[in-house]
mmCIF file of C-alpha atoms in Angstrom:
data_model
loop_
_atom_site.group_PDB
_atom_site.id
_atom_site.type_symbol
_atom_site.label_atom_id
_atom_site.label_comp_id
_atom_site.label_asym_id
_atom_site.label_seq_id
_atom_site.Cartn_x
_atom_site.Cartn_y
_atom_site.Cartn_z
ATOM 1 C CA UNK A 1 -27.529 6.951 23.256
ATOM 2 C CA UNK A 2 -30.863 8.047 23.336
ATOM 3 C CA UNK A 3 -30.485 11.955 23.608
ATOM 4 C CA UNK A 4 -27.921 13.791 21.593
ATOM 5 C CA UNK A 5 -27.633 17.325 21.287
ATOM 6 C CA UNK A 6 -28.119 16.161 17.100
ATOM 7 C CA UNK A 7 -29.889 13.990 14.960
ATOM 8 C CA UNK A 8 -27.964 13.629 11.693
ATOM 9 C CA UNK A 9 -30.385 11.774 8.900
ATOM 10 C CA UNK A 10 -27.743 10.371 6.329
ATOM 11 C CA UNK A 11 -24.293 9.020 7.123
ATOM 12 C CA UNK A 12 -22.772 9.987 4.008
ATOM 13 C CA UNK A 13 -20.068 11.961 3.228
ATOM 14 C CA UNK A 14 -21.292 14.950 4.224
ATOM 15 C CA UNK A 15 -23.649 13.539 7.284
ATOM 16 C CA UNK A 16 -20.223 11.840 8.627
ATOM 17 C CA UNK A 17 -18.101 14.895 8.331
ATOM 18 C CA UNK A 18 -20.445 16.955 9.964
ATOM 19 C CA UNK A 19 -20.684 14.504 12.834
ATOM 20 C CA UNK A 20 -17.129 14.090 13.153
ATOM 21 C CA UNK A 21 -16.545 17.872 13.166
ATOM 22 C CA UNK A 22 -19.382 18.073 16.112
ATOM 23 C CA UNK A 23 -17.647 15.444 18.057
ATOM 24 C CA UNK A 24 -14.443 17.312 17.558
ATOM 25 C CA UNK A 25 -15.947 19.911 19.585
ATOM 26 C CA UNK A 26 -17.387 18.356 21.904
ATOM 27 C CA UNK A 27 -21.136 18.058 20.708
ATOM 28 C CA UNK A 28 -23.215 14.618 20.597
ATOM 29 C CA UNK A 29 -24.624 13.288 17.792
ATOM 30 C CA UNK A 30 -27.079 10.201 16.792
ATOM 31 C CA UNK A 31 -26.428 9.723 12.952
ATOM 32 C CA UNK A 32 -29.071 7.352 11.355
ATOM 33 C CA UNK A 33 -28.725 5.952 7.823
ATOM 34 C CA UNK A 34 -30.345 2.995 6.061
ATOM 35 C CA UNK A 35 -27.283 2.267 3.896
ATOM 36 C CA UNK A 36 -25.428 -1.083 4.612
ATOM 37 C CA UNK A 37 -21.781 -0.736 4.898
ATOM 38 C CA UNK A 38 -21.332 -3.612 3.548
ATOM 39 C CA UNK A 39 -22.512 -2.429 0.167
ATOM 40 C CA UNK A 40 -21.286 1.089 0.016
ATOM 41 C CA UNK A 41 -17.630 0.376 1.048
ATOM 42 C CA UNK A 42 -17.670 -2.576 -1.302
ATOM 43 C CA UNK A 43 -15.055 -1.985 -4.519
ATOM 44 C CA UNK A 44 -17.807 -1.798 -7.230
ATOM 45 C CA UNK A 45 -20.256 0.564 -5.325
ATOM 46 C CA UNK A 46 -19.072 3.759 -6.580
ATOM 47 C CA UNK A 47 -16.641 4.531 -9.394
ATOM 48 C CA UNK A 48 -16.468 8.034 -8.637
ATOM 49 C CA UNK A 49 -13.743 10.465 -7.098
ATOM 50 C CA UNK A 50 -14.068 13.973 -5.880
ATOM 51 C CA UNK A 51 -11.688 16.997 -5.709
ATOM 52 C CA UNK A 52 -11.419 18.112 -2.171
ATOM 53 C CA UNK A 53 -10.439 21.662 -2.410
ATOM 54 C CA UNK A 54 -7.630 23.179 -0.201
ATOM 55 C CA UNK A 55 -10.001 24.764 2.153
ATOM 56 C CA UNK A 56 -11.965 21.658 2.621
ATOM 57 C CA UNK A 57 -9.116 19.905 3.325
ATOM 58 C CA UNK A 58 -7.941 22.111 5.866
ATOM 59 C CA UNK A 59 -11.363 20.934 7.680
ATOM 60 C CA UNK A 60 -10.380 17.665 7.251
ATOM 61 C CA UNK A 61 -7.255 18.126 8.816
ATOM 62 C CA UNK A 62 -8.455 20.232 11.633
ATOM 63 C CA UNK A 63 -11.002 17.588 12.875
ATOM 64 C CA UNK A 64 -8.277 14.438 12.609
ATOM 65 C CA UNK A 65 -9.249 12.927 9.371
ATOM 66 C CA UNK A 66 -6.795 14.354 7.114
ATOM 67 C CA UNK A 67 -4.033 12.111 8.966
ATOM 68 C CA UNK A 68 -6.001 8.890 7.848
ATOM 69 C CA UNK A 69 -5.944 10.137 4.257
ATOM 70 C CA UNK A 70 -2.399 11.231 3.830
ATOM 71 C CA UNK A 71 -0.593 9.883 0.841
ATOM 72 C CA UNK A 72 -3.754 8.339 -0.523
ATOM 73 C CA UNK A 73 -4.798 11.123 -2.761
ATOM 74 C CA UNK A 74 -3.328 12.732 -5.410
ATOM 75 C CA UNK A 75 -2.756 16.584 -5.638
ATOM 76 C CA UNK A 76 -4.318 18.698 -8.201
ATOM 77 C CA UNK A 77 -1.205 21.009 -8.856
ATOM 78 C CA UNK A 78 -2.973 22.625 -12.138
ATOM 79 C CA UNK A 79 -6.255 22.763 -14.068
ATOM 80 C CA UNK A 80 -6.150 23.294 -17.783
ATOM 81 C CA UNK A 81 -9.695 24.488 -19.012
ATOM 82 C CA UNK A 82 -10.301 24.523 -23.167
ATOM 83 C CA UNK A 83 -12.941 24.910 -25.543
ATOM 84 C CA UNK A 84 -12.947 21.545 -27.376
ATOM 85 C CA UNK A 85 -9.032 20.917 -28.690
ATOM 86 C CA UNK A 86 -9.022 24.409 -30.000
ATOM 87 C CA UNK A 87 -6.047 26.351 -29.264
ATOM 88 C CA UNK A 88 -6.568 29.194 -26.507
ATOM 89 C CA UNK A 89 -6.452 26.956 -23.316
ATOM 90 C CA UNK A 90 -6.717 28.442 -19.863
ATOM 91 C CA UNK A 91 -4.271 27.377 -16.944
ATOM 92 C CA UNK A 92 -4.624 27.338 -13.465
ATOM 93 C CA UNK A 93 -1.130 26.712 -11.962
ATOM 94 C CA UNK A 94 -0.727 28.642 -8.577
ATOM 95 C CA UNK A 95 3.030 29.049 -7.506
ATOM 96 C CA UNK A 96 4.508 26.586 -5.729
ATOM 97 C CA UNK A 97 4.444 27.933 -2.330
ATOM 98 C CA UNK A 98 0.575 28.204 -2.344
ATOM 99 C CA UNK A 99 0.254 24.595 -2.440
ATOM 100 C CA UNK A 100 -1.944 22.513 -4.635
ATOM 101 C CA UNK A 101 -5.427 23.098 -5.607
ATOM 102 C CA UNK A 102 -7.438 20.525 -4.005
ATOM 103 C CA UNK A 103 -6.772 16.806 -3.683
ATOM 104 C CA UNK A 104 -8.458 13.968 -5.789
ATOM 105 C CA UNK A 105 -9.641 10.982 -3.620
ATOM 106 C CA UNK A 106 -11.684 8.001 -4.579
ATOM 107 C CA UNK A 107 -14.995 8.310 -3.007
ATOM 108 C CA UNK A 108 -14.987 4.811 -1.305
ATOM 109 C CA UNK A 109 -11.785 5.750 0.598
ATOM 110 C CA UNK A 110 -13.374 8.887 1.829
ATOM 111 C CA UNK A 111 -16.165 6.505 3.256
ATOM 112 C CA UNK A 112 -14.123 4.104 4.372
ATOM 113 C CA UNK A 113 -12.140 6.554 6.759
ATOM 114 C CA UNK A 114 -15.248 8.584 7.854
ATOM 115 C CA UNK A 115 -17.228 5.583 8.710
ATOM 116 C CA UNK A 116 -14.333 4.038 10.472
ATOM 117 C CA UNK A 117 -13.808 7.362 12.628
ATOM 118 C CA UNK A 118 -17.397 8.273 13.088
ATOM 119 C CA UNK A 119 -17.735 4.331 14.516
ATOM 120 C CA UNK A 120 -15.192 4.762 16.884
ATOM 121 C CA UNK A 121 -15.652 8.458 18.175
ATOM 122 C CA UNK A 122 -17.068 8.579 21.787
ATOM 123 C CA UNK A 123 -19.659 11.404 20.596
ATOM 124 C CA UNK A 124 -21.036 9.682 17.843
ATOM 125 C CA UNK A 125 -23.680 6.855 18.154
ATOM 126 C CA UNK A 126 -23.671 5.541 14.334
ATOM 127 C CA UNK A 127 -26.812 3.706 13.334
ATOM 128 C CA UNK A 128 -26.906 1.969 10.108
ATOM 129 C CA UNK A 129 -28.795 -0.293 8.482
ATOM 130 C CA UNK A 130 -31.981 1.543 9.980
ATOM 131 C CA UNK A 131 -33.841 4.442 9.273
ATOM 132 C CA UNK A 132 -36.938 7.261 10.650
ATOM 133 C CA UNK A 133 -39.917 5.601 11.242
ATOM 134 C CA UNK A 134 -41.544 9.022 12.371
ATOM 135 C CA UNK A 135 -40.288 12.396 13.146
ATOM 136 C CA UNK A 136 -41.815 14.827 15.421
ATOM 137 C CA UNK A 137 -40.224 18.272 15.429
ATOM 138 C CA UNK A 138 -41.927 20.688 18.279
ATOM 139 C CA UNK A 139 -41.435 23.740 20.380
ATOM 140 C CA UNK A 140 -39.646 21.137 23.160
ATOM 141 C CA UNK A 141 -37.424 19.409 20.674
ATOM 142 C CA UNK A 142 -37.213 16.685 17.771
ATOM 143 C CA UNK A 143 -38.530 13.106 18.544
ATOM 144 C CA UNK A 144 -37.180 10.406 16.067
ATOM 145 C CA UNK A 145 -38.504 6.793 16.147
ATOM 146 C CA UNK A 146 -36.954 4.510 14.234
ATOM 147 C CA UNK A 147 -37.897 1.520 12.355
ATOM 148 C CA UNK A 148 -36.556 -0.875 15.080
ATOM 149 C CA UNK A 149 -38.685 1.077 17.929
ATOM 150 C CA UNK A 150 -35.408 2.913 19.295
ATOM 151 C CA UNK A 151 -36.875 6.378 20.382
ATOM 152 C CA UNK A 152 -34.319 9.257 19.893
ATOM 153 C CA UNK A 153 -34.412 13.151 21.080
ATOM 154 C CA UNK A 154 -32.189 15.855 20.357
ATOM 155 C CA UNK A 155 -33.039 19.591 20.138
ATOM 156 C CA UNK A 156 -31.883 19.861 16.503
ATOM 157 C CA UNK A 157 -32.383 17.579 13.255
ATOM 158 C CA UNK A 158 -30.166 17.724 10.567
ATOM 159 C CA UNK A 159 -30.789 16.294 7.111
ATOM 160 C CA UNK A 160 -28.109 15.412 4.831
ATOM 161 C CA UNK A 161 -29.744 12.470 3.027
ATOM 162 C CA UNK A 162 -29.018 13.771 -0.576
ATOM 163 C CA UNK A 163 -30.847 15.265 -3.482
ATOM 164 C CA UNK A 164 -34.366 13.297 -2.913
ATOM 165 C CA UNK A 165 -34.019 14.397 0.960
ATOM 166 C CA UNK A 166 -37.603 13.007 2.366
ATOM 167 C CA UNK A 167 -37.127 15.295 5.374
ATOM 168 C CA UNK A 168 -36.639 18.439 3.155
ATOM 169 C CA UNK A 169 -40.206 17.247 1.494
ATOM 170 C CA UNK A 170 -41.579 16.529 5.033
ATOM 171 C CA UNK A 171 -40.978 19.979 5.946
ATOM 172 C CA UNK A 172 -42.755 21.538 2.763
ATOM 173 C CA UNK A 173 -39.315 23.191 1.639
ATOM 174 C CA UNK A 174 -39.619 23.990 -1.961
ATOM 175 C CA UNK A 175 -37.247 23.687 -4.260
ATOM 176 C CA UNK A 176 -36.233 25.366 -7.691
ATOM 177 C CA UNK A 177 -35.649 22.220 -9.935
ATOM 178 C CA UNK A 178 -34.711 20.870 -13.863
ATOM 179 C CA UNK A 179 -32.822 18.537 -15.544
ATOM 180 C CA UNK A 180 -30.210 19.362 -18.214
ATOM 181 C CA UNK A 181 -31.284 16.182 -20.195
ATOM 182 C CA UNK A 182 -27.567 14.967 -19.929
ATOM 183 C CA UNK A 183 -25.839 12.093 -18.090
ATOM 184 C CA UNK A 184 -22.245 11.991 -16.471
ATOM 185 C CA UNK A 185 -20.495 8.868 -17.574
ATOM 186 C CA UNK A 186 -17.982 7.785 -14.562
ATOM 187 C CA UNK A 187 -14.929 5.758 -14.750
ATOM 188 C CA UNK A 188 -11.391 5.540 -14.572
ATOM 189 C CA UNK A 189 -8.404 4.196 -16.929
ATOM 190 C CA UNK A 190 -4.276 3.855 -17.271
ATOM 191 C CA UNK A 191 -2.560 6.311 -19.809
ATOM 192 C CA UNK A 192 0.706 5.813 -21.290
ATOM 193 C CA UNK A 193 1.832 9.477 -20.618
ATOM 194 C CA UNK A 194 1.540 11.209 -17.017
ATOM 195 C CA UNK A 195 -1.072 13.523 -16.089
ATOM 196 C CA UNK A 196 1.689 15.516 -14.173
ATOM 197 C CA UNK A 197 -1.156 16.405 -11.461
ATOM 198 C CA UNK A 198 -2.985 18.155 -13.864
ATOM 199 C CA UNK A 199 -6.628 17.866 -14.138
ATOM 200 C CA UNK A 200 -8.410 18.778 -17.633
ATOM 201 C CA UNK A 201 -11.916 20.277 -18.276
ATOM 202 C CA UNK A 202 -12.329 19.810 -22.044
ATOM 203 C CA UNK A 203 -15.776 21.560 -23.154
ATOM 204 C CA UNK A 204 -17.914 20.220 -25.954
ATOM 205 C CA UNK A 205 -21.484 21.182 -26.826
ATOM 206 C CA UNK A 206 -22.776 17.955 -25.081
ATOM 207 C CA UNK A 207 -20.885 18.824 -21.950
ATOM 208 C CA UNK A 208 -17.568 18.894 -20.336
ATOM 209 C CA UNK A 209 -15.439 16.072 -20.690
ATOM 210 C CA UNK A 210 -13.248 16.135 -17.440
ATOM 211 C CA UNK A 211 -10.145 14.378 -16.686
ATOM 212 C CA UNK A 212 -9.245 14.067 -13.134
ATOM 213 C CA UNK A 213 -5.620 12.719 -11.594
ATOM 214 C CA UNK A 214 -5.268 10.111 -9.752
ATOM 215 C CA UNK A 215 -2.339 8.380 -7.834
ATOM 216 C CA UNK A 216 -0.715 5.610 -9.838
ATOM 217 C CA UNK A 217 -1.571 2.095 -9.584
ATOM 218 C CA UNK A 218 1.407 -0.504 -9.901
ATOM 219 C CA UNK A 219 3.598 2.298 -11.271
ATOM 220 C CA UNK A 220 0.860 2.676 -14.313
ATOM 221 C CA UNK A 221 -0.499 6.212 -14.787
ATOM 222 C CA UNK A 222 -3.884 6.757 -13.661
ATOM 223 C CA UNK A 223 -6.984 9.132 -13.968
ATOM 224 C CA UNK A 224 -10.489 9.621 -13.190
ATOM 225 C CA UNK A 225 -12.895 10.510 -15.989
ATOM 226 C CA UNK A 226 -16.373 12.612 -16.045
ATOM 227 C CA UNK A 227 -17.965 12.347 -19.545
ATOM 228 C CA UNK A 228 -20.785 14.196 -19.816
ATOM 229 C CA UNK A 229 -23.428 12.818 -22.815
ATOM 230 C CA UNK A 230 -26.602 13.395 -24.097
ATOM 231 C CA UNK A 231 -29.346 11.437 -21.753
ATOM 232 C CA UNK A 232 -30.194 9.288 -25.467
ATOM 233 C CA UNK A 233 -26.349 8.393 -25.563
ATOM 234 C CA UNK A 234 -25.817 7.213 -22.017
ATOM 235 C CA UNK A 235 -27.393 3.652 -22.355
ATOM 236 C CA UNK A 236 -25.114 2.963 -25.578
ATOM 237 C CA UNK A 237 -21.561 4.661 -24.357
ATOM 238 C CA UNK A 238 -22.248 1.955 -21.285
ATOM 239 C CA UNK A 239 -22.847 -1.046 -23.850
ATOM 240 C CA UNK A 240 -19.654 -0.090 -26.003
ATOM 241 C CA UNK A 241 -16.622 -2.661 -25.143
ATOM 242 C CA UNK A 242 -13.706 -1.346 -23.128
ATOM 243 C CA UNK A 243 -11.867 -0.755 -26.478
ATOM 244 C CA UNK A 244 -14.309 0.842 -28.293
ATOM 245 C CA UNK A 245 -14.913 3.200 -25.077
ATOM 246 C CA UNK A 246 -11.580 3.860 -24.617
ATOM 247 C CA UNK A 247 -11.055 4.461 -28.483
ATOM 248 C CA UNK A 248 -13.875 7.012 -28.381
ATOM 249 C CA UNK A 249 -12.343 8.745 -25.314
ATOM 250 C CA UNK A 250 -8.838 9.076 -26.754
ATOM 251 C CA UNK A 251 -10.509 10.970 -29.988
ATOM 252 C CA UNK A 252 -12.001 13.152 -27.359
ATOM 253 C CA UNK A 253 -8.689 13.706 -25.703
ATOM 254 C CA UNK A 254 -6.550 14.062 -29.018
ATOM 255 C CA UNK A 255 -4.601 11.559 -27.947
ATOM 256 C CA UNK A 256 -2.447 14.192 -25.190
ATOM 257 C CA UNK A 257 -2.126 11.253 -22.682
ATOM 258 C CA UNK A 258 -1.202 8.502 -24.928
ATOM 259 C CA UNK A 259 -2.724 5.154 -25.359
ATOM 260 C CA UNK A 260 -5.430 4.470 -22.745
ATOM 261 C CA UNK A 261 -5.914 0.809 -21.224
ATOM 262 C CA UNK A 262 -7.515 -1.038 -18.228
ATOM 263 C CA UNK A 263 -10.958 0.612 -18.127
ATOM 264 C CA UNK A 264 -12.486 0.647 -14.971
ATOM 265 C CA UNK A 265 -16.058 -0.388 -14.320
ATOM 266 C CA UNK A 266 -18.530 2.298 -15.765
ATOM 267 C CA UNK A 267 -21.530 3.908 -14.215
ATOM 268 C CA UNK A 268 -23.714 6.873 -15.096
ATOM 269 C CA UNK A 269 -25.971 9.320 -13.316
ATOM 270 C CA UNK A 270 -28.755 11.747 -14.658
ATOM 271 C CA UNK A 271 -27.665 15.607 -14.161
ATOM 272 C CA UNK A 272 -29.757 17.848 -12.858
ATOM 273 C CA UNK A 273 -29.972 21.177 -10.879
ATOM 274 C CA UNK A 274 -32.043 22.037 -7.387
ATOM 275 C CA UNK A 275 -31.892 24.840 -5.195
ATOM 276 C CA UNK A 276 -33.948 24.522 -1.757
ATOM 277 C CA UNK A 277 -35.782 28.191 -0.984
ATOM 278 C CA UNK A 278 -34.692 27.822 2.372
ATOM 279 C CA UNK A 279 -32.244 25.370 4.437
ATOM 280 C CA UNK A 280 -33.715 25.489 7.738
ATOM 281 C CA UNK A 281 -37.334 24.769 8.982
ATOM 282 C CA UNK A 282 -38.353 24.294 12.642
ATOM 283 C CA UNK A 283 -35.548 22.389 14.373
ATOM 284 C CA UNK A 284 -34.481 21.425 11.291
ATOM 285 C CA UNK A 285 -30.894 22.419 9.094
ATOM 286 C CA UNK A 286 -29.922 20.688 5.511
ATOM 287 C CA UNK A 287 -26.631 20.354 4.309
ATOM 288 C CA UNK A 288 -25.224 18.908 1.386
ATOM 289 C CA UNK A 289 -27.182 17.852 -1.297
ATOM 290 C CA UNK A 290 -30.446 18.035 0.204
ATOM 291 C CA UNK A 291 -30.439 21.534 0.034
ATOM 292 C CA UNK A 292 -28.460 22.239 -3.251
ATOM 293 C CA UNK A 293 -27.630 20.049 -6.200
ATOM 294 C CA UNK A 294 -25.575 21.467 -9.003
ATOM 295 C CA UNK A 295 -23.742 20.682 -12.404
ATOM 296 C CA UNK A 296 -20.670 18.879 -11.600
ATOM 297 C CA UNK A 297 -18.782 21.559 -14.144
ATOM 298 C CA UNK A 298 -16.616 22.834 -11.749
ATOM 299 C CA UNK A 299 -15.986 19.933 -9.207
ATOM 300 C CA UNK A 300 -17.973 21.749 -6.467
ATOM 301 C CA UNK A 301 -20.465 19.764 -5.412
ATOM 302 C CA UNK A 302 -18.888 18.156 -1.969
ATOM 303 C CA UNK A 303 -16.962 21.086 -1.462
ATOM 304 C CA UNK A 304 -20.337 23.127 -1.250
ATOM 305 C CA UNK A 305 -21.532 20.409 1.290
ATOM 306 C CA UNK A 306 -18.152 20.300 3.407
ATOM 307 C CA UNK A 307 -18.605 24.661 3.362
ATOM 308 C CA UNK A 308 -22.369 23.470 4.946
ATOM 309 C CA UNK A 309 -20.522 21.339 7.420
ATOM 310 C CA UNK A 310 -18.052 24.313 8.524
ATOM 311 C CA UNK A 311 -20.356 26.907 8.775
ATOM 312 C CA UNK A 312 -23.093 24.877 10.641
ATOM 313 C CA UNK A 313 -20.297 23.525 12.918
ATOM 314 C CA UNK A 314 -19.230 27.107 14.144
ATOM 315 C CA UNK A 315 -22.694 28.330 14.536
ATOM 316 C CA UNK A 316 -23.563 25.234 16.557
ATOM 317 C CA UNK A 317 -20.434 25.328 18.930
ATOM 318 C CA UNK A 318 -20.819 29.024 19.378
ATOM 319 C CA UNK A 319 -24.446 28.339 20.531
ATOM 320 C CA UNK A 320 -23.575 25.447 22.906
ATOM 321 C CA UNK A 321 -20.985 28.004 24.761
ATOM 322 C CA UNK A 322 -23.511 30.487 25.289
ATOM 323 C CA UNK A 323 -26.027 27.967 26.338
ATOM 324 C CA UNK A 324 -28.539 28.276 24.024
ATOM 325 C CA UNK A 325 -31.392 25.882 22.658
ATOM 326 C CA UNK A 326 -29.546 24.707 19.526
ATOM 327 C CA UNK A 327 -32.529 24.622 17.451
ATOM 328 C CA UNK A 328 -33.724 28.203 18.288
ATOM 329 C CA UNK A 329 -34.930 30.174 15.414
ATOM 330 C CA UNK A 330 -32.127 32.743 15.506
ATOM 331 C CA UNK A 331 -29.411 29.983 15.917
ATOM 332 C CA UNK A 332 -31.019 28.495 12.379
ATOM 333 C CA UNK A 333 -31.121 31.952 10.901
ATOM 334 C CA UNK A 334 -27.509 32.531 11.531
ATOM 335 C CA UNK A 335 -26.747 29.167 9.549
ATOM 336 C CA UNK A 336 -29.477 30.189 6.839
ATOM 337 C CA UNK A 337 -28.116 33.762 6.218
ATOM 338 C CA UNK A 338 -23.817 32.731 6.368
ATOM 339 C CA UNK A 339 -24.860 29.971 3.624
ATOM 340 C CA UNK A 340 -27.669 31.251 1.439
ATOM 341 C CA UNK A 341 -25.815 33.737 -0.871
ATOM 342 C CA UNK A 342 -22.660 31.379 -0.895
ATOM 343 C CA UNK A 343 -24.533 28.465 -2.359
ATOM 344 C CA UNK A 344 -27.102 30.672 -4.529
ATOM 345 C CA UNK A 345 -23.951 32.087 -6.312
ATOM 346 C CA UNK A 346 -22.194 28.630 -7.048
ATOM 347 C CA UNK A 347 -25.376 27.281 -8.364
ATOM 348 C CA UNK A 348 -25.991 30.042 -10.570
ATOM 349 C CA UNK A 349 -22.215 30.279 -11.748
ATOM 350 C CA UNK A 350 -22.419 26.565 -12.509
ATOM 351 C CA UNK A 351 -25.554 26.488 -14.299
ATOM 352 C CA UNK A 352 -24.599 29.651 -16.165
ATOM 353 C CA UNK A 353 -20.755 28.116 -17.158
ATOM 354 C CA UNK A 354 -22.811 25.085 -18.436
ATOM 355 C CA UNK A 355 -25.319 26.629 -20.605
ATOM 356 C CA UNK A 356 -22.758 29.123 -22.057
ATOM 357 C CA UNK A 357 -20.169 26.118 -23.151
ATOM 358 C CA UNK A 358 -23.359 24.175 -24.313
ATOM 359 C CA UNK A 359 -24.165 27.063 -27.076
ATOM 360 C CA UNK A 360 -23.207 25.169 -30.494
ATOM 361 C CA UNK A 361 -21.554 26.792 -33.457
ATOM 362 C CA UNK A 362 -18.350 28.367 -34.716
ATOM 363 C CA UNK A 363 -19.336 31.988 -33.569
ATOM 364 C CA UNK A 364 -19.935 30.505 -29.923
ATOM 365 C CA UNK A 365 -17.106 28.758 -29.687
ATOM 366 C CA UNK A 366 -14.740 31.544 -31.013
ATOM 367 C CA UNK A 367 -16.234 33.936 -28.447
ATOM 368 C CA UNK A 368 -15.399 31.606 -25.645
ATOM 369 C CA UNK A 369 -11.884 31.017 -26.652
ATOM 370 C CA UNK A 370 -11.441 34.514 -26.531
ATOM 371 C CA UNK A 371 -12.842 34.849 -23.032
ATOM 372 C CA UNK A 372 -10.813 32.045 -22.086
ATOM 373 C CA UNK A 373 -7.408 34.153 -23.456
ATOM 374 C CA UNK A 374 -8.604 37.231 -21.792
ATOM 375 C CA UNK A 375 -8.769 35.349 -18.223
ATOM 376 C CA UNK A 376 -5.298 33.668 -19.106
ATOM 377 C CA UNK A 377 -4.053 37.138 -19.720
ATOM 378 C CA UNK A 378 -5.302 38.805 -16.350
ATOM 379 C CA UNK A 379 -3.155 37.527 -13.372
ATOM 380 C CA UNK A 380 -5.818 39.418 -11.025
ATOM 381 C CA UNK A 381 -8.920 37.561 -12.500
ATOM 382 C CA UNK A 382 -6.943 33.877 -12.706
ATOM 383 C CA UNK A 383 -6.267 34.754 -8.973
ATOM 384 C CA UNK A 384 -9.893 35.134 -8.117
ATOM 385 C CA UNK A 385 -11.232 32.043 -10.138
ATOM 386 C CA UNK A 386 -8.516 30.084 -8.193
ATOM 387 C CA UNK A 387 -9.409 31.163 -4.916
ATOM 388 C CA UNK A 388 -12.989 29.968 -6.094
ATOM 389 C CA UNK A 389 -11.526 26.672 -7.013
ATOM 390 C CA UNK A 390 -9.737 26.152 -3.606
ATOM 391 C CA UNK A 391 -12.815 27.654 -1.747
ATOM 392 C CA UNK A 392 -11.115 30.248 -0.290
ATOM 393 C CA UNK A 393 -13.335 33.114 -1.111
ATOM 394 C CA UNK A 394 -16.124 34.597 0.653
ATOM 395 C CA UNK A 395 -16.564 34.842 4.701
ATOM 396 C CA UNK A 396 -14.719 31.391 5.682
ATOM 397 C CA UNK A 397 -16.037 29.740 8.428
ATOM 398 C CA UNK A 398 -13.104 28.665 11.171
ATOM 399 C CA UNK A 399 -12.744 25.206 10.052
ATOM 400 C CA UNK A 400 -11.835 25.779 6.441
ATOM 401 C CA UNK A 401 -9.175 27.919 7.689
ATOM 402 C CA UNK A 402 -7.807 24.961 9.644
ATOM 403 C CA UNK A 403 -9.011 26.443 12.736
ATOM 404 C CA UNK A 404 -11.223 25.133 15.697
ATOM 405 C CA UNK A 405 -14.660 26.475 15.736
#
């Protein structure tokens, strides 16, 4: 197709989910992405795994994606937070009737399912291995000319291009940004003792050490690891032998999962913060990392993007039903208002947590342990934190409630 309701730049996890959510409600999309599917779906491309919060999962179920993921992720039954290996951990364990806090999926699996669905959807024109050569956003609509010469038009353009979004920069949208001067080391391993569907977040001065439950492989217990280290140490951590790396990881864990083995390939990426001053411009909306990038301390990055998807879908579906121009400033202003406060609050909270747990010294550690212990003894406060982890706080769009928009 050469004309659609929406053109999406970027077909990653957030961009593809948005296209599928709009398709489920009868809106057509053209998705443009320079990536080669053969590369991004390859086994060794990305060892990352993501926690999909329970509210986000309800959206995936509502748009028909959940069925393709059934049985392929590991439920997060509880979360255990501690300051180092000292006593005084905080346990988030919801009642059995409340269900899991979320589900851990390997990113590669999510990409496979989303791309397969998008490729077969009648209302989605998926254009991989190409990019926009020029974009014109004007009073009459959006015109995008691709590198192969094809010309596409729509009333609205959506940027889902990630942290370094070229469209955000072209639109002159300013961002607040800084680097943490830390890197995340990403990998996975087998371990002797079962994880019991528990996610562990152990805080050290250099940053969090997160162990995230994965499904067993050939009967072997398995978890993903997100280990924050100083940027100057990242290269050395990648050069360690598998045996040496697992020995260091076992020390950080205090051996509570027993012997570690079968280390997966390691990768690393620098940690930074950015937050766009606004997430809309003339006939343009930003979603996912194009609008906000946060520290992975609470595992909420992808879920923030999914909340963008649910909100923007509801705004656009209602506008379409009313016969409005999808690129009208008032339509975009509703999305801006709905998402602005939530994304800022989560960004500030994750940045503050990272700084709080990064303060060295015994006094700071004692204060943190006191705080964790206090929260442990206050069920209403624990419930509030669990609602945040589930993505169930605030003014929820219908999709995050499992309803059609």
